[in-house]
CSV table of C-alpha atoms in Angstrom, one decimal:
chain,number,residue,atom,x,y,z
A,777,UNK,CA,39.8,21.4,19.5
A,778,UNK,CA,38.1,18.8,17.3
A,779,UNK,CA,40.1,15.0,17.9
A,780,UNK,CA,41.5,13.8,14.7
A,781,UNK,CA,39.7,10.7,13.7
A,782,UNK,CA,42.7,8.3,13.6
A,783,UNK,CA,40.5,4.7,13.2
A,784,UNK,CA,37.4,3.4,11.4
A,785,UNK,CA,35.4,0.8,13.3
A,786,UNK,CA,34.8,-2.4,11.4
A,787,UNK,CA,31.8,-4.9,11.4
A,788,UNK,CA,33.2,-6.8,14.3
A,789,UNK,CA,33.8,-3.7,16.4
A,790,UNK,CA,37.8,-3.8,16.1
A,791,UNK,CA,39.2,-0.2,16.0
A,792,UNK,CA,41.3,-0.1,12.5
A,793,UNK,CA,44.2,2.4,11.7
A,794,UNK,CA,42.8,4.7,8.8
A,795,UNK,CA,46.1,3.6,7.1
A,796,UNK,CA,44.8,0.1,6.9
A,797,UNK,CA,41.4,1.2,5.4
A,798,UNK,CA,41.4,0.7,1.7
A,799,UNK,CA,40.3,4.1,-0.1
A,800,UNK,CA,37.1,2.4,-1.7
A,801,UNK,CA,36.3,0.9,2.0
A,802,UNK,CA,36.2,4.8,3.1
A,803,UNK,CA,34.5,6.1,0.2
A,804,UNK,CA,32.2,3.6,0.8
A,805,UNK,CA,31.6,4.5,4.2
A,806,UNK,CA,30.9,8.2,3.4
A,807,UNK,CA,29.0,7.5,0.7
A,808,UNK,CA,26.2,5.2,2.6
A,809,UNK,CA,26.1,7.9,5.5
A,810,UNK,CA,25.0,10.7,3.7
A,811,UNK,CA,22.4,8.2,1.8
A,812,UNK,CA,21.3,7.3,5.3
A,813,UNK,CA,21.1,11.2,6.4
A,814,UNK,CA,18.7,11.9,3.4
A,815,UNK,CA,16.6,9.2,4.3
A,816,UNK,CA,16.4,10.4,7.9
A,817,UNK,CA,15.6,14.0,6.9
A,818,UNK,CA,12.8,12.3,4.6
A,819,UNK,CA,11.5,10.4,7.3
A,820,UNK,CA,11.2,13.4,9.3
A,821,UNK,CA,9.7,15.8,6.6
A,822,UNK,CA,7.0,13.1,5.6
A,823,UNK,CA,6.1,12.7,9.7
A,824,UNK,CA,5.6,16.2,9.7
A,825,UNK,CA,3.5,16.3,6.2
A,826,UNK,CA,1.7,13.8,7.8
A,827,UNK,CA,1.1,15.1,10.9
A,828,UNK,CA,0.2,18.7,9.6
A,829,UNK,CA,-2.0,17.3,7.0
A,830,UNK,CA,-4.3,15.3,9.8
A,831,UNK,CA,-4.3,18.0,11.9
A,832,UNK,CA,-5.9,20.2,9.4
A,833,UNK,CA,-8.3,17.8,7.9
A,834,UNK,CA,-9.4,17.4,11.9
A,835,UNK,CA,-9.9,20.5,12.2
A,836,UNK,CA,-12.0,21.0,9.1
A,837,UNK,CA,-13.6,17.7,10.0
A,838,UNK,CA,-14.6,19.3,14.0
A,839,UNK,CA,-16.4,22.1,12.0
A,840,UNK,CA,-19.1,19.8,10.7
A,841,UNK,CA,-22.4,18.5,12.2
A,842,UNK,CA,-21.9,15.3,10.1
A,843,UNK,CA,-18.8,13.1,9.6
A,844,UNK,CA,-18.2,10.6,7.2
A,845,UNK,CA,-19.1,7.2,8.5
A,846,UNK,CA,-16.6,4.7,10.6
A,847,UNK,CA,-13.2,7.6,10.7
A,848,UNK,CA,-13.7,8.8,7.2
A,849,UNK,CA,-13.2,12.1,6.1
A,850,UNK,CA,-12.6,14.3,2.8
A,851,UNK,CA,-12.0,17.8,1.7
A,852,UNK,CA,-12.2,19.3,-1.9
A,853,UNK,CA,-10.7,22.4,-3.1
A,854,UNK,CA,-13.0,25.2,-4.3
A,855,UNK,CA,-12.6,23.9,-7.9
A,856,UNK,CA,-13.1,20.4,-7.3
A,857,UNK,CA,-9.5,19.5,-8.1
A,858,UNK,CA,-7.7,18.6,-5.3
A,859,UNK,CA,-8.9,16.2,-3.0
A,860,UNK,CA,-7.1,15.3,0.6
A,861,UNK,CA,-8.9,12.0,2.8
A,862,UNK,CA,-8.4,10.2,5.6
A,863,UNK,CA,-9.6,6.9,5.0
A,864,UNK,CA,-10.0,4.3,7.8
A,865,UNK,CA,-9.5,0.4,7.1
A,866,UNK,CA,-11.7,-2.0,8.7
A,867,UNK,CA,-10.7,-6.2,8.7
A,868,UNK,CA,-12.8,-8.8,9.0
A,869,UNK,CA,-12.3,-11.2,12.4
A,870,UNK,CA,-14.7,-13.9,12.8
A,871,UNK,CA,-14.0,-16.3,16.0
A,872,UNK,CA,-14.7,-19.7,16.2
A,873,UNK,CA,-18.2,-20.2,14.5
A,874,UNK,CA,-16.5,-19.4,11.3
A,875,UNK,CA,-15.7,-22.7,11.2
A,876,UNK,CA,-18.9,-24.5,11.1
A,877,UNK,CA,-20.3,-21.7,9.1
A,878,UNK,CA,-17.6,-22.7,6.3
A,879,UNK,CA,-18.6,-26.5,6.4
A,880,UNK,CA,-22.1,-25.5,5.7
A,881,UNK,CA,-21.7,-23.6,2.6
A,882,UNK,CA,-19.3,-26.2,1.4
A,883,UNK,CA,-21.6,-29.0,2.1
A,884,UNK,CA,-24.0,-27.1,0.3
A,885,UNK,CA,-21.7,-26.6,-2.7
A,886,UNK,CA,-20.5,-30.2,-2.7
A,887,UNK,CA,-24.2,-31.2,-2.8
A,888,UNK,CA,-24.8,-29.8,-5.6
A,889,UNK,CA,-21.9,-31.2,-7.2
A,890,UNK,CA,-22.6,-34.1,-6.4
A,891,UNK,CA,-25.9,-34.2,-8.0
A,892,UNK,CA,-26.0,-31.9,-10.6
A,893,UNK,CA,-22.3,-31.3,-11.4
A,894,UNK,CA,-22.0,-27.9,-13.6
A,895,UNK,CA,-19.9,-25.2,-13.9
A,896,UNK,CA,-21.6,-22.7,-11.9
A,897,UNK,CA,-21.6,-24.8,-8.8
A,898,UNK,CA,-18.2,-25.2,-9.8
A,899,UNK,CA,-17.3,-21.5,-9.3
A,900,UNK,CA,-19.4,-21.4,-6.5
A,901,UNK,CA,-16.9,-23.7,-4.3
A,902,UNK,CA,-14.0,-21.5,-5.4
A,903,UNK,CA,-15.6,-18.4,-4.3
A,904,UNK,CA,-16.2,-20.2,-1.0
A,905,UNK,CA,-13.4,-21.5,-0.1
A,906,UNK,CA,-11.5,-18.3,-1.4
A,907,UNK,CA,-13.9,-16.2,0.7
A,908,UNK,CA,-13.0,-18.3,4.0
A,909,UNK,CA,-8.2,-17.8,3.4
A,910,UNK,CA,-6.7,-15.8,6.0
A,911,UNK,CA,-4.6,-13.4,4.6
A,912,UNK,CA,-0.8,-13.3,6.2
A,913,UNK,CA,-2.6,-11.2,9.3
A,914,UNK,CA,-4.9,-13.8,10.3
A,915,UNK,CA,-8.0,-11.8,8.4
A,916,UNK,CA,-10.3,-12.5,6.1
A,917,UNK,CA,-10.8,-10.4,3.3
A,918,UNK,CA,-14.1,-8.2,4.0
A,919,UNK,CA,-15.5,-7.4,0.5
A,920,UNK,CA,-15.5,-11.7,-0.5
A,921,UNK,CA,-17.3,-12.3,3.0
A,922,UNK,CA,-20.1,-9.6,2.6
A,923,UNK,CA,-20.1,-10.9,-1.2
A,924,UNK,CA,-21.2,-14.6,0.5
A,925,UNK,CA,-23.6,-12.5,2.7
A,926,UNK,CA,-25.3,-10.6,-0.5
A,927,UNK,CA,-25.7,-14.5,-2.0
A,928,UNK,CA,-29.3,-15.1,-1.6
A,929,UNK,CA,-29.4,-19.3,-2.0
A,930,UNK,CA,-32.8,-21.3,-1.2
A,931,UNK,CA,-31.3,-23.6,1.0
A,932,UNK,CA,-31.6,-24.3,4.8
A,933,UNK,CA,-28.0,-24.9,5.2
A,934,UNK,CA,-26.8,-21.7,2.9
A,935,UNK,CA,-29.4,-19.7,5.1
A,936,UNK,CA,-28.1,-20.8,8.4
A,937,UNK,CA,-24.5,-20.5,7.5
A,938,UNK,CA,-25.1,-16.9,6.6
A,939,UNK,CA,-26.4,-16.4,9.8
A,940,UNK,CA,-24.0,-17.8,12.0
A,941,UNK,CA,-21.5,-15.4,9.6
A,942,UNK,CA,-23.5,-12.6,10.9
A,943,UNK,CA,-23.5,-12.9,14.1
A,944,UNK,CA,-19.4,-14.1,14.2
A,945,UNK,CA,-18.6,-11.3,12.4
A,946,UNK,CA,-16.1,-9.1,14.8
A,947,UNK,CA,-14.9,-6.0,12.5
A,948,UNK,CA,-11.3,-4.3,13.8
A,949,UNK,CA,-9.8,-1.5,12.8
A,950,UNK,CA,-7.4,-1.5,10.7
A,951,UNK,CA,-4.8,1.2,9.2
A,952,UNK,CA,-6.1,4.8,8.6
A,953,UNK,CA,-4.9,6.1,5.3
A,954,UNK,CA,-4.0,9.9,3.9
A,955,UNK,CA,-4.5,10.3,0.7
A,956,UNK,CA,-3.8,13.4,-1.7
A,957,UNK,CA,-5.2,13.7,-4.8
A,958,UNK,CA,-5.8,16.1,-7.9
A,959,UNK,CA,-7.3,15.9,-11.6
A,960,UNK,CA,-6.5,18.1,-14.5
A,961,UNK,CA,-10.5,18.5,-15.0
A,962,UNK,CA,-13.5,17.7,-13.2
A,963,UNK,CA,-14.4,15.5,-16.0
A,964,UNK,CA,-11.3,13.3,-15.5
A,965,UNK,CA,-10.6,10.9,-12.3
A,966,UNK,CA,-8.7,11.9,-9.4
A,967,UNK,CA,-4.9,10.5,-9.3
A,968,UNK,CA,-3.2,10.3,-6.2
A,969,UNK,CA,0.1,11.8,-5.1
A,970,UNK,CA,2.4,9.0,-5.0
A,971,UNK,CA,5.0,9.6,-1.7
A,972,UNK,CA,6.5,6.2,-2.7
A,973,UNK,CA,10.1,6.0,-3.1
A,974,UNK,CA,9.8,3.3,-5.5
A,975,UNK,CA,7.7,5.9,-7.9
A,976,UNK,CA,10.4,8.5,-7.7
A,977,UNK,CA,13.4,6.7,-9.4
A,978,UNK,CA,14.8,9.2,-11.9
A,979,UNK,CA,13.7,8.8,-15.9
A,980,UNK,CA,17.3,8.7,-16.9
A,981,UNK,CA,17.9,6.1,-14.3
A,982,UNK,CA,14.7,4.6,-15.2
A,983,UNK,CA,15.8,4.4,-18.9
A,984,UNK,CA,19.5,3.0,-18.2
A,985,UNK,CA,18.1,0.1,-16.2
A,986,UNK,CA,15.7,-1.1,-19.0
A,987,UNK,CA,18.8,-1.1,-21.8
């Protein structure tokens, strides 16, 4: 026989008569357990998408000679609608030499401000020093680093800083990435399937909380 639940537990862990429990405190209660059940049913159905969907692409990847460079991998329906990836992020780590590699593109920059002045050389310090911010992970972001390296500057200093760049430059792995995505045509871009909770809020709702 099931025991009759006689006491709620509060926040401090003191075992309180169910007579003493207001009838908003209980409905409040119920009400953010079942919110927390669907969410942990979610969870669990997106693992599983997730984990059926790489296992597939894997498999279709294991049937080629050729895989996509560095992780990646894509798949496209028959009718070039539906697309399904797994994309791999890489960061950008440089060790110490970063450091002297940064003074010498800003000495450069300075330089020529110094000198010349202008708006160009202007931008070209922001870029730099933009280029060379961590982001909250400790990395640097890799597309404004290989946009330094691409910068082809007639100057000894530029030159060697670009160097020292190259040969500091320690890529990591970061996150890998699955990505669903379809068109209506294949004249139009692909748009990916959003599994963001923050994309699903309900148009009604969505209306109500603009008013």
């Amino acid at each position: 026989m099931e025991k009759k639940v006689t006491t709620m537990r509060d926040s401090n862990g003191n075992e309180i008569p169910l007579k003493y429990v207001s009838k908003y405190d209980k409905a409040k209660d119920k009400a953010v357990r079942r919110i927390l059940a669907r969410f942990l049913k979610a969870r669990a159905d997106l693992e599983s998408v997730v984990a059926d969907s790489i296992s597939e692409l894997q498999a279709l990847a294991d049937t080629k000679e050729k895989v996509g460079v560095k992780g990646n991998f894509s798949a496209r329906s028959f009718d070039g609608l539906v697309q399904a990836s797994i994309r791999q992020q890489y960061n950008v780590y440089l060790d110490e030499r970063v450091v002297k590699a940064r003074e010498l593109m800003l000495g450069y920059v300075e330089g020529v401000l110094a000198k010349v002045g202008g708006n160009d050389a202007a931008a070209l310090r922001i870029i730099v020093a933009e280029a060379f911010k961590a982001n909250a992970q400790g990395f640097l972001s890799t597309g404004k680093i290989m946009s330094l390296l691409r910068m082809e500057i007639d100057n000894a200093d530029w030159r060697a800083a670009k160097r020292i760049l190259q040969e500091a430059i320690k890529p990591q792995k970061g996150k890998r990435y699955l990505v669903c995505e379809r068109r209506a045509s294949t004249q139009a871009e692909f748009e990916a399937v959003r599994l963001d909770i923050s994309d699903c809020w309900p148009e009604d709702a969505r209306e109500g909380r603009a008013k």
